Tab-separated table of C-alpha atoms and ligand atoms in Angstrom:
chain	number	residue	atom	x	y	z
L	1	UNK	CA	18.304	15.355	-52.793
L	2	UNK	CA	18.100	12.262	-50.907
L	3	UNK	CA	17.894	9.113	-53.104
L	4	UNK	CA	14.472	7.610	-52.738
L	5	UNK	CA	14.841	4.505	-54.283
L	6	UNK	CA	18.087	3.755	-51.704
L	7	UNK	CA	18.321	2.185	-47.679
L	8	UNK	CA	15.074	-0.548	-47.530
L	9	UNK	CA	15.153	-3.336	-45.352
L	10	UNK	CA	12.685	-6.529	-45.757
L	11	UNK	CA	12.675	-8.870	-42.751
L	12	UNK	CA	11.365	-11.638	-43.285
L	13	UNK	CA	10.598	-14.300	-40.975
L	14	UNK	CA	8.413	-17.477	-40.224
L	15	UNK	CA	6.109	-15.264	-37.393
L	16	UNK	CA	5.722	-11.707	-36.492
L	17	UNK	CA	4.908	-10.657	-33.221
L	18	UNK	CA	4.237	-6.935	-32.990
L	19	UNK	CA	4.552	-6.218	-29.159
L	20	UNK	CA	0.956	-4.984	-28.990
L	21	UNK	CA	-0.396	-8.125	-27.332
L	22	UNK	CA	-2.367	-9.669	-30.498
L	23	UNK	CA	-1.788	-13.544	-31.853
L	24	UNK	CA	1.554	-13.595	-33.537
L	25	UNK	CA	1.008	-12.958	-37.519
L	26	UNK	CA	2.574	-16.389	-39.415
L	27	UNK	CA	4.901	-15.769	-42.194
L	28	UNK	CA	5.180	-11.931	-41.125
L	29	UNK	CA	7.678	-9.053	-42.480
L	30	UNK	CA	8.879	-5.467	-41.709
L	31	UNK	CA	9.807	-3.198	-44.314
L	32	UNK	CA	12.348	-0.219	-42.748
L	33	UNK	CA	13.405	2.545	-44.059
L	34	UNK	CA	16.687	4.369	-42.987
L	35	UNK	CA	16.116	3.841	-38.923
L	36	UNK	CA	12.211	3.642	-39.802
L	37	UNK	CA	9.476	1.028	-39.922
L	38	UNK	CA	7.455	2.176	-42.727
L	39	UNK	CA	5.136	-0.992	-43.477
L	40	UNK	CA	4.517	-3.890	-41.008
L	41	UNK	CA	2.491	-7.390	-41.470
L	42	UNK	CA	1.773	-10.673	-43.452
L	43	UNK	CA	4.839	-10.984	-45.947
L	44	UNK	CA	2.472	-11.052	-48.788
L	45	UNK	CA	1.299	-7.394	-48.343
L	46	UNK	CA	4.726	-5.802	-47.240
L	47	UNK	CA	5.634	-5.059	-50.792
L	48	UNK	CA	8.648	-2.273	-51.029
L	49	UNK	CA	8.206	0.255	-53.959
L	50	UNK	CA	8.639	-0.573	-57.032
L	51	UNK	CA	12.541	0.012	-58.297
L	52	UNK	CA	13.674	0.279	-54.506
L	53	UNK	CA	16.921	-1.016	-54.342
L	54	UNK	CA	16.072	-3.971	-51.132
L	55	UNK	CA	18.321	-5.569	-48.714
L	56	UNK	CA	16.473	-8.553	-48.001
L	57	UNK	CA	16.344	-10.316	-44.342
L	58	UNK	CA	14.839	-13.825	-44.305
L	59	UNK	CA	14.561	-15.956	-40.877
L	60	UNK	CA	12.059	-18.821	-41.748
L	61	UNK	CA	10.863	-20.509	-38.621
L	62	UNK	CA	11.887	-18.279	-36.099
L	63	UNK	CA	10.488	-14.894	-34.922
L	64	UNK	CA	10.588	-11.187	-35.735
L	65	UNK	CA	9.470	-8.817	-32.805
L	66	UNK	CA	10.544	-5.682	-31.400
L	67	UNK	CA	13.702	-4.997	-29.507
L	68	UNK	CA	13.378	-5.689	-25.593
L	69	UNK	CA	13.154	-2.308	-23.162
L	70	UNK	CA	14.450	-3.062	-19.541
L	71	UNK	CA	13.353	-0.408	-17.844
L	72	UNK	CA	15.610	-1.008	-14.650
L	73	UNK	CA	19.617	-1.010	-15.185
L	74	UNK	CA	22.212	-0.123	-13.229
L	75	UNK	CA	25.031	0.493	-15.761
L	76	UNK	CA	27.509	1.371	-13.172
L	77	UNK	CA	27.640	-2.336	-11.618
L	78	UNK	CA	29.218	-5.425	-12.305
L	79	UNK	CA	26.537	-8.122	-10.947
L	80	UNK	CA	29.119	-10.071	-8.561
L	81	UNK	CA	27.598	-9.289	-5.441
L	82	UNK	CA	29.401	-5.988	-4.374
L	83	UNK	CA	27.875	-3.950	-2.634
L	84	UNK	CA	26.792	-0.103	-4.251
L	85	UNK	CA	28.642	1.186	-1.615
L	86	UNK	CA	32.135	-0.528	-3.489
L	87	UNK	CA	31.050	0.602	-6.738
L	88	UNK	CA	30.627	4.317	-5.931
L	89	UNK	CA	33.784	4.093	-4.525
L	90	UNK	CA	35.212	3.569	-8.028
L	91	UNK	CA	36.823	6.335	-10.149
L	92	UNK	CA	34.137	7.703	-12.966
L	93	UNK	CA	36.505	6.420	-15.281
L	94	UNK	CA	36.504	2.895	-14.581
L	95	UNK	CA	32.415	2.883	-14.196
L	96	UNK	CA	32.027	4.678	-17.250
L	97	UNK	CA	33.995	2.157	-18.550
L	98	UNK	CA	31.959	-0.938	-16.994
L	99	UNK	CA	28.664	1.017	-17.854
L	100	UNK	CA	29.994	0.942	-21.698
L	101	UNK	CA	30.617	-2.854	-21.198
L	102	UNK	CA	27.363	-3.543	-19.664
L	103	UNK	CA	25.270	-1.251	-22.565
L	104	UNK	CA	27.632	-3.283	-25.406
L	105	UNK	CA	26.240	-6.990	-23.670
L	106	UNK	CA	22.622	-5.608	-23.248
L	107	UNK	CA	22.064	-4.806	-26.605
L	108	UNK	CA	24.175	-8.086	-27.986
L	109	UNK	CA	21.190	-9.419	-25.774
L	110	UNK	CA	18.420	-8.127	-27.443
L	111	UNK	CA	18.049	-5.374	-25.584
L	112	UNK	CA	17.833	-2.221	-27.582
L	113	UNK	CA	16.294	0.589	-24.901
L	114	UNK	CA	17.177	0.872	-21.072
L	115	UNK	CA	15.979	2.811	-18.008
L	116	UNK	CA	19.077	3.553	-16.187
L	117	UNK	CA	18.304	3.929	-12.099
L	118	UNK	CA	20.713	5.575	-11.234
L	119	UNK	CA	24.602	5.753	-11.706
L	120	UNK	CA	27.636	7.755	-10.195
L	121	UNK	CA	27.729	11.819	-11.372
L	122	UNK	CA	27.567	12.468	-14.646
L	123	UNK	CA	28.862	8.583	-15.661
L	124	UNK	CA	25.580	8.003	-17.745
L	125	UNK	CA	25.663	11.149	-19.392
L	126	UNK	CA	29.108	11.028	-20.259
L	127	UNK	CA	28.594	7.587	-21.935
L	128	UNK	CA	25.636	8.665	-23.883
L	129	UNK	CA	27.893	11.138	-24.970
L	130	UNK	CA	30.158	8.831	-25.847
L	131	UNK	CA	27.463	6.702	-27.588
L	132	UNK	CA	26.652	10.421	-29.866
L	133	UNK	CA	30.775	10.584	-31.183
L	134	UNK	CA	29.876	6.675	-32.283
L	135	UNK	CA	32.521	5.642	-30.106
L	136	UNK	CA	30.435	2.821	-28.884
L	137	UNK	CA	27.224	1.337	-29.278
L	138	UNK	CA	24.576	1.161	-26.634
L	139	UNK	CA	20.966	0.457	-26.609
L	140	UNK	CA	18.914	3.859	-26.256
L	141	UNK	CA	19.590	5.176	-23.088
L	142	UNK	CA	16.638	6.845	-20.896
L	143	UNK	CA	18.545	8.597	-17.916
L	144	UNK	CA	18.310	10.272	-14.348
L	145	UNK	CA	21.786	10.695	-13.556
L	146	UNK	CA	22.184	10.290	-10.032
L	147	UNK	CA	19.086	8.959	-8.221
L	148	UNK	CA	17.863	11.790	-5.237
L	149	UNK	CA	17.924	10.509	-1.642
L	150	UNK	CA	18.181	11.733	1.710
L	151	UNK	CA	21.426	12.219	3.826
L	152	UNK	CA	22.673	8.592	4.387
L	153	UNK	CA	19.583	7.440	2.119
L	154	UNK	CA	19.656	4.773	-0.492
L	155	UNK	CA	22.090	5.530	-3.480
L	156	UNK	CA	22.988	8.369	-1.628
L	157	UNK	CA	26.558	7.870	-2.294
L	158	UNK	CA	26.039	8.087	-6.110
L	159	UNK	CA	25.808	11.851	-5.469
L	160	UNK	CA	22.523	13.303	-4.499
L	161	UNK	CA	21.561	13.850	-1.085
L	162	UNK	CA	19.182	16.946	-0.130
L	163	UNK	CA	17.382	18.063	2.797
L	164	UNK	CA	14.421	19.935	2.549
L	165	UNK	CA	11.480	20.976	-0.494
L	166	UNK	CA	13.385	23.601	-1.492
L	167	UNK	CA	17.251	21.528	-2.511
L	168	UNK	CA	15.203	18.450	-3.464
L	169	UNK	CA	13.681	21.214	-6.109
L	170	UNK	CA	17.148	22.404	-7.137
L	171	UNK	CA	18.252	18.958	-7.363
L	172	UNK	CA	15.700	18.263	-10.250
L	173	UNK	CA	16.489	21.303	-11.686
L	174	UNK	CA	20.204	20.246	-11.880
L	175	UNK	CA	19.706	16.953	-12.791
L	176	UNK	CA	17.090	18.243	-16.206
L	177	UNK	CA	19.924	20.849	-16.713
L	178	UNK	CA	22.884	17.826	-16.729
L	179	UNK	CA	20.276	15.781	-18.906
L	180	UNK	CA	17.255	13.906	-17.260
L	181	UNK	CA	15.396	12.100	-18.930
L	182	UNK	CA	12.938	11.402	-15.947
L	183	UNK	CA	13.347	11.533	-12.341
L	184	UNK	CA	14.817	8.419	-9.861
L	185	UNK	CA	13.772	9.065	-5.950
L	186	UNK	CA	14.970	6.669	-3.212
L	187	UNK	CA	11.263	7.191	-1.240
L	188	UNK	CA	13.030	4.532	1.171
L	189	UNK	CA	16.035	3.431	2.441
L	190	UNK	CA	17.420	0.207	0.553
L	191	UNK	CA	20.672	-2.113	0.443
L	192	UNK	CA	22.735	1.095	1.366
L	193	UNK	CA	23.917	0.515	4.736
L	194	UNK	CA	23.598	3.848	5.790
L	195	UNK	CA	19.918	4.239	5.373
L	196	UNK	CA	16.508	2.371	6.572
L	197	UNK	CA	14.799	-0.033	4.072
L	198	UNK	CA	11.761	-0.437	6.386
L	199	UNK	CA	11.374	3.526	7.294
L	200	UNK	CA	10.199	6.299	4.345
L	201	UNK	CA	13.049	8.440	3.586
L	202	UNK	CA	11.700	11.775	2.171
L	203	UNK	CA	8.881	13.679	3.700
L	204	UNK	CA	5.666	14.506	2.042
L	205	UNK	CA	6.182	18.214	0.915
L	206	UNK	CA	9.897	16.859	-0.208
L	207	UNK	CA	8.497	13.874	-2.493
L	208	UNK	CA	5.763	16.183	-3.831
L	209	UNK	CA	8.307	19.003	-4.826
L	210	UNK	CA	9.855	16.741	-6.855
L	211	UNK	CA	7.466	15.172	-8.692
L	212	UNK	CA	5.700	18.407	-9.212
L	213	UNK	CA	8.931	19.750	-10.248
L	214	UNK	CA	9.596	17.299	-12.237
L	215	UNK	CA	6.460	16.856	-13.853
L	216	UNK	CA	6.168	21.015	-14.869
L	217	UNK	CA	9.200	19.791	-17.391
L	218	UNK	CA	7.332	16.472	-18.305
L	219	UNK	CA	9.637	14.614	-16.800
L	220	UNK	CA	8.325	11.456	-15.323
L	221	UNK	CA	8.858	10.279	-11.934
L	222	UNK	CA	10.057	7.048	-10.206
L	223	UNK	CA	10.161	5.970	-6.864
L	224	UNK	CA	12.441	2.876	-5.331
L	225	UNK	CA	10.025	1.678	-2.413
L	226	UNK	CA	11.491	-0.711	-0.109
L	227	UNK	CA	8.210	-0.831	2.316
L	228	UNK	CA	4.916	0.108	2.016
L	229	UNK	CA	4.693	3.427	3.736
L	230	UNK	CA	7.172	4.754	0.680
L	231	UNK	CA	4.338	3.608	-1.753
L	232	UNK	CA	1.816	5.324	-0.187
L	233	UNK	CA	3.685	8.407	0.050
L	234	UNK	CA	4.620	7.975	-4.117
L	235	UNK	CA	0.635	7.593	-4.097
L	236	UNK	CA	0.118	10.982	-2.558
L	237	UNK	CA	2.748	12.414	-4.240
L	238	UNK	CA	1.354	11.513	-7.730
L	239	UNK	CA	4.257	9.564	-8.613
L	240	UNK	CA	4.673	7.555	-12.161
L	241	UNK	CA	6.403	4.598	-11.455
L	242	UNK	CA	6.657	2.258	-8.089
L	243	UNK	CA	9.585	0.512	-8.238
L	244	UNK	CA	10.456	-2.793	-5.928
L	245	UNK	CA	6.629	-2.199	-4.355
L	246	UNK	CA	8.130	-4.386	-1.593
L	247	UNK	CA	4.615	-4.357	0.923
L	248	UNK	CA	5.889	-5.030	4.583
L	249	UNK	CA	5.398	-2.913	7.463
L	250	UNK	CA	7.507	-0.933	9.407
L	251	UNK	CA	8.454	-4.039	11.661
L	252	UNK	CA	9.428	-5.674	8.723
L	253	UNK	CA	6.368	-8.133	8.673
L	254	UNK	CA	5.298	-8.988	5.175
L	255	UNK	CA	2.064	-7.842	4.312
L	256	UNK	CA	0.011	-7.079	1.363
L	257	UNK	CA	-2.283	-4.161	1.201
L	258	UNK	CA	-4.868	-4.387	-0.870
L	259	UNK	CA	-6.290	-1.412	-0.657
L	260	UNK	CA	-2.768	0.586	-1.348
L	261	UNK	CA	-2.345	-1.798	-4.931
L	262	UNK	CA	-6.191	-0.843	-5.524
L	263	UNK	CA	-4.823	2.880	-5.468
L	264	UNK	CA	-1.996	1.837	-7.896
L	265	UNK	CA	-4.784	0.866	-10.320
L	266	UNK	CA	-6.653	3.887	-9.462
L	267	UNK	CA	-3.772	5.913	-9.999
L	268	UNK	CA	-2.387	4.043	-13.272
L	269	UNK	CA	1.008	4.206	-11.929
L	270	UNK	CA	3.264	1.199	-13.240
L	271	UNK	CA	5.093	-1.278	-11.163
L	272	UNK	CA	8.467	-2.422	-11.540
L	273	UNK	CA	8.499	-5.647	-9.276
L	274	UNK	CA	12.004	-6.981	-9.864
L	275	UNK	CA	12.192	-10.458	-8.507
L	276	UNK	CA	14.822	-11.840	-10.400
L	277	UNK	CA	17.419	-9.181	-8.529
L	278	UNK	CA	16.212	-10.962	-5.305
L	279	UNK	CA	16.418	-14.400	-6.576
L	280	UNK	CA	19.852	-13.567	-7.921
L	281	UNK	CA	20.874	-13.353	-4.465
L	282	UNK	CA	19.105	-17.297	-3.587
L	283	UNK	CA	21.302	-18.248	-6.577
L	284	UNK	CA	24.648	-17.155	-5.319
L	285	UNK	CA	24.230	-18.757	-2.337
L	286	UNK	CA	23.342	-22.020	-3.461
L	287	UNK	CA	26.170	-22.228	-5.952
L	288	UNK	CA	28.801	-21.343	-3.002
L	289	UNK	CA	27.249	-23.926	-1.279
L	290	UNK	CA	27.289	-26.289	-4.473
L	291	UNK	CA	31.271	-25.437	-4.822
L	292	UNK	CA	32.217	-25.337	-0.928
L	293	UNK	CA	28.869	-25.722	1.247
L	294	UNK	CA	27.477	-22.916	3.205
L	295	UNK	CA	28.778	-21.739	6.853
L	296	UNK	CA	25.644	-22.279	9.079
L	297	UNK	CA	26.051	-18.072	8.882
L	298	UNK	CA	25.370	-18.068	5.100
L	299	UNK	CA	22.738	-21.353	5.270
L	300	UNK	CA	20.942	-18.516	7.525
L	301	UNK	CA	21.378	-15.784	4.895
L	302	UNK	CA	20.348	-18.220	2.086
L	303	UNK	CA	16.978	-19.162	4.240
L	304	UNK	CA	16.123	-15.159	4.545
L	305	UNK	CA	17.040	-15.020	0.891
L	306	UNK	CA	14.891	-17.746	0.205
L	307	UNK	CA	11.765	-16.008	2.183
L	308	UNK	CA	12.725	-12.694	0.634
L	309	UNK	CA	12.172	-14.205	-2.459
L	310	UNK	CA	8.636	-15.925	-1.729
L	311	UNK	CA	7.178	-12.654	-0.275
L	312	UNK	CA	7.850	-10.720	-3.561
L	313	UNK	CA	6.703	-13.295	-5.748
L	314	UNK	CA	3.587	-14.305	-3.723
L	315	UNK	CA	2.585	-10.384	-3.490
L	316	UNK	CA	3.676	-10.065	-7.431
L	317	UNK	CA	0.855	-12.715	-8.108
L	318	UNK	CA	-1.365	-11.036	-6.065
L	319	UNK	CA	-0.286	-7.863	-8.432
L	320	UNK	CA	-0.687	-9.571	-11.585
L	321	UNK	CA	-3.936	-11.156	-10.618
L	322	UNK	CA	-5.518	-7.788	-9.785
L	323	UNK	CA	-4.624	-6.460	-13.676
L	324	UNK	CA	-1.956	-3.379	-12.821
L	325	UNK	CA	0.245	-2.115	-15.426
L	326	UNK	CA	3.652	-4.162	-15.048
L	327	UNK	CA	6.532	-3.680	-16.392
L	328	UNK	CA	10.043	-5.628	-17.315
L	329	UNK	CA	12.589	-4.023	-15.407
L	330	UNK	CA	15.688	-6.159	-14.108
L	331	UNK	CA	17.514	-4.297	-11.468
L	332	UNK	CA	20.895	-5.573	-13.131
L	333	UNK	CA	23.512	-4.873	-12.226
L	334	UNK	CA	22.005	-4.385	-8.656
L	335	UNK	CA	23.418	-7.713	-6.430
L	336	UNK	CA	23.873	-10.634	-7.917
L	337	UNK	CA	22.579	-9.758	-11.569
L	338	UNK	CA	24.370	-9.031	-14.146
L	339	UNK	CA	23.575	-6.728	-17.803
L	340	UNK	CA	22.527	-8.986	-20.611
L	341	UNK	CA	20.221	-11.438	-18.608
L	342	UNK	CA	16.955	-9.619	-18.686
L	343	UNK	CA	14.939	-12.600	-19.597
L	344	UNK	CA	15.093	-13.045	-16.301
L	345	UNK	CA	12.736	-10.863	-15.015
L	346	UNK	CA	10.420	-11.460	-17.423
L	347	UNK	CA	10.633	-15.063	-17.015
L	348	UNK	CA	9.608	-14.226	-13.186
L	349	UNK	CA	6.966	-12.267	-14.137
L	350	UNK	CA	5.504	-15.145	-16.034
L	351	UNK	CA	6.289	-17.978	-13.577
L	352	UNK	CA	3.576	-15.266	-11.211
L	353	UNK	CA	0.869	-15.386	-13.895
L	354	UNK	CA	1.295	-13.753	-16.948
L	355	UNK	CA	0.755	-15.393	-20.191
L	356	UNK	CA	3.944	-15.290	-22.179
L	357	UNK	CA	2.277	-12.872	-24.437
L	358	UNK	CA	1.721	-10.154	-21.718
L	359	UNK	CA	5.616	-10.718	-20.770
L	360	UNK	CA	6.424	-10.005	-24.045
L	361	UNK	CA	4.295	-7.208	-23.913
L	362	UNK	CA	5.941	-6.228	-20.573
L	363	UNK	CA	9.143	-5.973	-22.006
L	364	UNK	CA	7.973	-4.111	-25.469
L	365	UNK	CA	5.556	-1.954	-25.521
L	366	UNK	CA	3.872	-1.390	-22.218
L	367	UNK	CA	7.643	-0.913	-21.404
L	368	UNK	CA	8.047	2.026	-23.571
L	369	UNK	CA	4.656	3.586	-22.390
L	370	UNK	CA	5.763	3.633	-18.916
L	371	UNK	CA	9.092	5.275	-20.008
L	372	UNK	CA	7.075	7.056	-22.053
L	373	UNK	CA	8.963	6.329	-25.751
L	374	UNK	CA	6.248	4.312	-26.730
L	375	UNK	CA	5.843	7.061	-29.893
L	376	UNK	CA	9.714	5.777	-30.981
L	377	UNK	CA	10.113	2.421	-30.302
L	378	UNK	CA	8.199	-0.750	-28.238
L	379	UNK	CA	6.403	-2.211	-30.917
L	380	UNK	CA	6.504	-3.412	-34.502
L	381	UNK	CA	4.500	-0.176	-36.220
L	382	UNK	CA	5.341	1.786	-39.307
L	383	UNK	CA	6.507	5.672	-37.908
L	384	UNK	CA	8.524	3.704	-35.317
L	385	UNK	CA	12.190	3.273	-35.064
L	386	UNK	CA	13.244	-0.217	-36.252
L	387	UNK	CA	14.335	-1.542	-33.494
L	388	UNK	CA	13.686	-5.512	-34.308
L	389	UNK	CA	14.978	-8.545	-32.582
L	390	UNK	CA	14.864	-12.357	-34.259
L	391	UNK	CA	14.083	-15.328	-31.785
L	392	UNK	CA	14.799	-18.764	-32.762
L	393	UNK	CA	11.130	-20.444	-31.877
L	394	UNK	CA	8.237	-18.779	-30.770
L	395	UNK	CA	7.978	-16.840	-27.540
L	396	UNK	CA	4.235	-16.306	-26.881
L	397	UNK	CA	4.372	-20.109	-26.189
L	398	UNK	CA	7.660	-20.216	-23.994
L	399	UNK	CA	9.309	-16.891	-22.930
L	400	UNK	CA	12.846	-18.650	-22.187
L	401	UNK	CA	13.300	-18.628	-26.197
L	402	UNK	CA	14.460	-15.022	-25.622
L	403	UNK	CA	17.628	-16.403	-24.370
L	404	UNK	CA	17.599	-17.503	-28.608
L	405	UNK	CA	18.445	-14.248	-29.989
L	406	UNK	CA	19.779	-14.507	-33.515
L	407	UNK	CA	20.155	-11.386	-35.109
L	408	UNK	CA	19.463	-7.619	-33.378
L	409	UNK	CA	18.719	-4.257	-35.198
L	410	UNK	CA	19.057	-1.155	-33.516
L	411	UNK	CA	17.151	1.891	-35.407
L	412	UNK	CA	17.642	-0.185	-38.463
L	413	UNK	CA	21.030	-0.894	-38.454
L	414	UNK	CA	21.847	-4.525	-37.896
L	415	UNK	CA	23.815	-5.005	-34.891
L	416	UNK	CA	27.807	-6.652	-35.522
L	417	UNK	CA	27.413	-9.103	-32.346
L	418	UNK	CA	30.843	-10.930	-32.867
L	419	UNK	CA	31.521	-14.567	-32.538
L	420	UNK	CA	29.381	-16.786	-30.273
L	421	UNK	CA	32.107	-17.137	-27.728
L	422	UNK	CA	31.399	-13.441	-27.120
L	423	UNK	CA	27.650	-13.750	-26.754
L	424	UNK	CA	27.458	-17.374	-24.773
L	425	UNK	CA	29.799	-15.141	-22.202
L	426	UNK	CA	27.036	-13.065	-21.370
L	427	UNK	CA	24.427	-15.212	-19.990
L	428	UNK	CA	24.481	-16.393	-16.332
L	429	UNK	CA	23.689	-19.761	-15.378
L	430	UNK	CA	21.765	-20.929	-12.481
L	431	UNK	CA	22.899	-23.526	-10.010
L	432	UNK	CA	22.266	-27.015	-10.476
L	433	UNK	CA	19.825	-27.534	-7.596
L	434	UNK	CA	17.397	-24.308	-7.826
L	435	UNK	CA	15.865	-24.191	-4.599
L	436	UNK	CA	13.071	-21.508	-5.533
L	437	UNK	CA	11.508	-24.671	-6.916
L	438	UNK	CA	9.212	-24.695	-4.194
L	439	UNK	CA	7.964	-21.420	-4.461
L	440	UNK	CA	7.237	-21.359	-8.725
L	441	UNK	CA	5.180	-24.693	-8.132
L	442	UNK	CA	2.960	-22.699	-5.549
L	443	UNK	CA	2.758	-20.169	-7.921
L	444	UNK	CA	0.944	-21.675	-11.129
L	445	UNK	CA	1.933	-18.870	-13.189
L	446	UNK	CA	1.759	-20.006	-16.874
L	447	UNK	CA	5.103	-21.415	-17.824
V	501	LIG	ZN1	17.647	-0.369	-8.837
């Protein structure tokens, strides 16, 4: 018989914040049990039982909240700017490898759940795998395997490309048999050179086998969408999640369409904006031309960076301002942007108009609804899995303190984050001279 009076866990700290959007609660504590919250709230009423033998957690003046959920990684990658193309062209080994790197610095991060988007074979499921043995530790891991595309589409290379309603059914069927979690469709061409950012990739019957498909298993669906016609076609197809929800035309002209985000609302599908991937790219460029100045080639490539940059944001205001359900998801290790620097995105997300609080909540718990864990972790609730993160200062009034992670627990085990040398390696810097200066002031967002 198991021991009852064995394996609490009081945290204590100065403020609670419980991921569901409400004011933070001062002098706040979480009692856990084994991997489980079992009581949450002001300090004073989180009493264990009686006898219970307690290991006590106490973080005066700083923050206890749940764990952040990015729901947009790329394990695969290494965030230096080479192309997906170069990583595919890796052996499994070595990715699998780099993906166990990048899981170990996202949860040393704070990060203790991740949406993979997509990764080479069966890489992903091999290192959750690895993560069962205890070989390593990862945040939990929410997978697709290989994204689908089209013949030359985006990601194609990863190991997925159909032709026709009938393989792009087989193809979820093999991917739920390998170990799905959800569904990843490239509904566009993207960065891979072979396909057509502008242009929709799948066709209608094709897009709508798979999310049907995928949804008879309750699987949900995502779909990257590079243009606008790829959204509307996720729309129609009844997909879950729009990812990028770039809005330009088939020309390539930047335009938002109203009446297409209206039907997101309608449709309560979630959007996964990631900005911080594209100003990644800005950032490169202006430190290369900090170190060595720019050829008048890359000034060029900066400027279209630059403009790449504005039209996201701009439209991601626009988002914001009409109330859709938006999500935290980085995009790391897509380009420039490397695991472990989520804040990030969320920071972007704020810097467009959400209050700090709804970036938290971003990142927390409407996170784990639109992966749909939200009944195991994403907020600070007794049944939950204690997944807890402490923040040295307070959040809800400036979301850059989650770069001040102190102390991470992962299902209620405290995570062994090694010396600060380890963890101060993680974080990329920006330049000195941040030229998407212009763009935040037009902005207003809240921080
Ligand atoms: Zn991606």
């Amino acid at each position: 018989m198991e021991d009852t009076a064995q394996g609490f866990k009081l945290i204590k700290a100065g403020r609670l914040i419980d991921g569901g959007g409400g004011p933070p609660i001062e002098d706040g504590a979480v009692l856990v049990r084994g991997s489980k919250i079992i009581a949450v709230g002001p300090a004073k009423d989180v009493i264990p039982p009686e006898g219970a033998l307690v290991e006590a957690y106490n973080y005066p003046g700083k923050t206890v909240m749940p764990g952040l959920i990015d729901c947009h990684t790329h394990h695969n990658g290494f965030g230096d700017g080479r192309p997906g193309e170069d990583v595919a062209a890796l052996p499994d080994e070595v990715i699998t490898l780099q993906a166990a790197r990048n899981a170990r610095d996202s949860l040393f991060s704070g990060v203790t759940s991740i949406r993979d988007n997509g990764a080479k074979n069966m890489t992903m499921f091999r290192l959750r795998e690895a993560v069962q043995h205890g070989i390593i530790q990862a945040p939990r891991m929410v997978l697709c395997g290989r994204p689908i595309a089209i013949v030359g589409g985006h990601m194609g290379y990863f190991g997925t490309e159909v032709t026709g309603p009938v393989e792009a059914t087989a193809a979820v069927r093999q991917l739920i048999k390998e170990g799905a979690d959800y569904i990843k469709i490239s509904a566009t061409g993207g960065s891979t050179r072979t396909s057509f950012p502008l242009l929709p990739a799948f066709t209608l019957d094709e897009l709508k086998a798979m999310t049907q498909e995928a949804h008879k298993f309750g699987k949900l669906t995502a779909t990257h969408c590079s243009s606008t016609q790829g959204t509307i076609d996720s729309l129609d197809a009844g997909v879950d999640m729009i990812i990028h929800c770039v809005f330009k035309d088939r020309d390539g002209t930047a335009n938002f369409r109203e009446d297409v985000a209206e039907r997101i609302g309608v449709q309560g599908a979630y959007v996964n904006p990631t900005v911080h991937v594209a100003r990644s790219r800005v950032w490169a460029f202006q430190r290369r031309k900090e170190a060595h100045g720019l050829s008048e080639q890359d000034q060029a490539k900066l400027d279209e960076s630059l403009w790449e940059l504005e039209v996201r944001w701009t439209h991601l205001a626009r988002l914001i301002e009409m109330g859709l359900k938006i999500i935290t998801g980085s995009d790391s290790s897509w380009g420039n942007y490397k695991l472990g620097n989520t804040v990030y995105e969320t920071e972007c997300l704020v810097q467009a108009g959400m209050s700090p609080m709804k970036g938290i909540v971003s990142v927390t718990s409407d996170a784990a609804k639109s992966l749909g864990i939200d009944s195991v972790t994403g907020s600070l609730e007794p049944g939950k899995e204690a997944d807890v993160i402490i923040v040295d200062g307070n959040p809800a009034e400036d979301i850059n303190t989650l770069w001040k992670i102190t102390e991470v627990f992962l299902g209620g085990q405290r995570v062994d984050r090694g010396p600060e040398s380890v963890l101060a390696g993680i974080r990329q810097h920006p330049p000195v001279f941040r030229p998407e200066a212009s763009i935040t002031s037009a902005l207003g967002g809240s921080n």
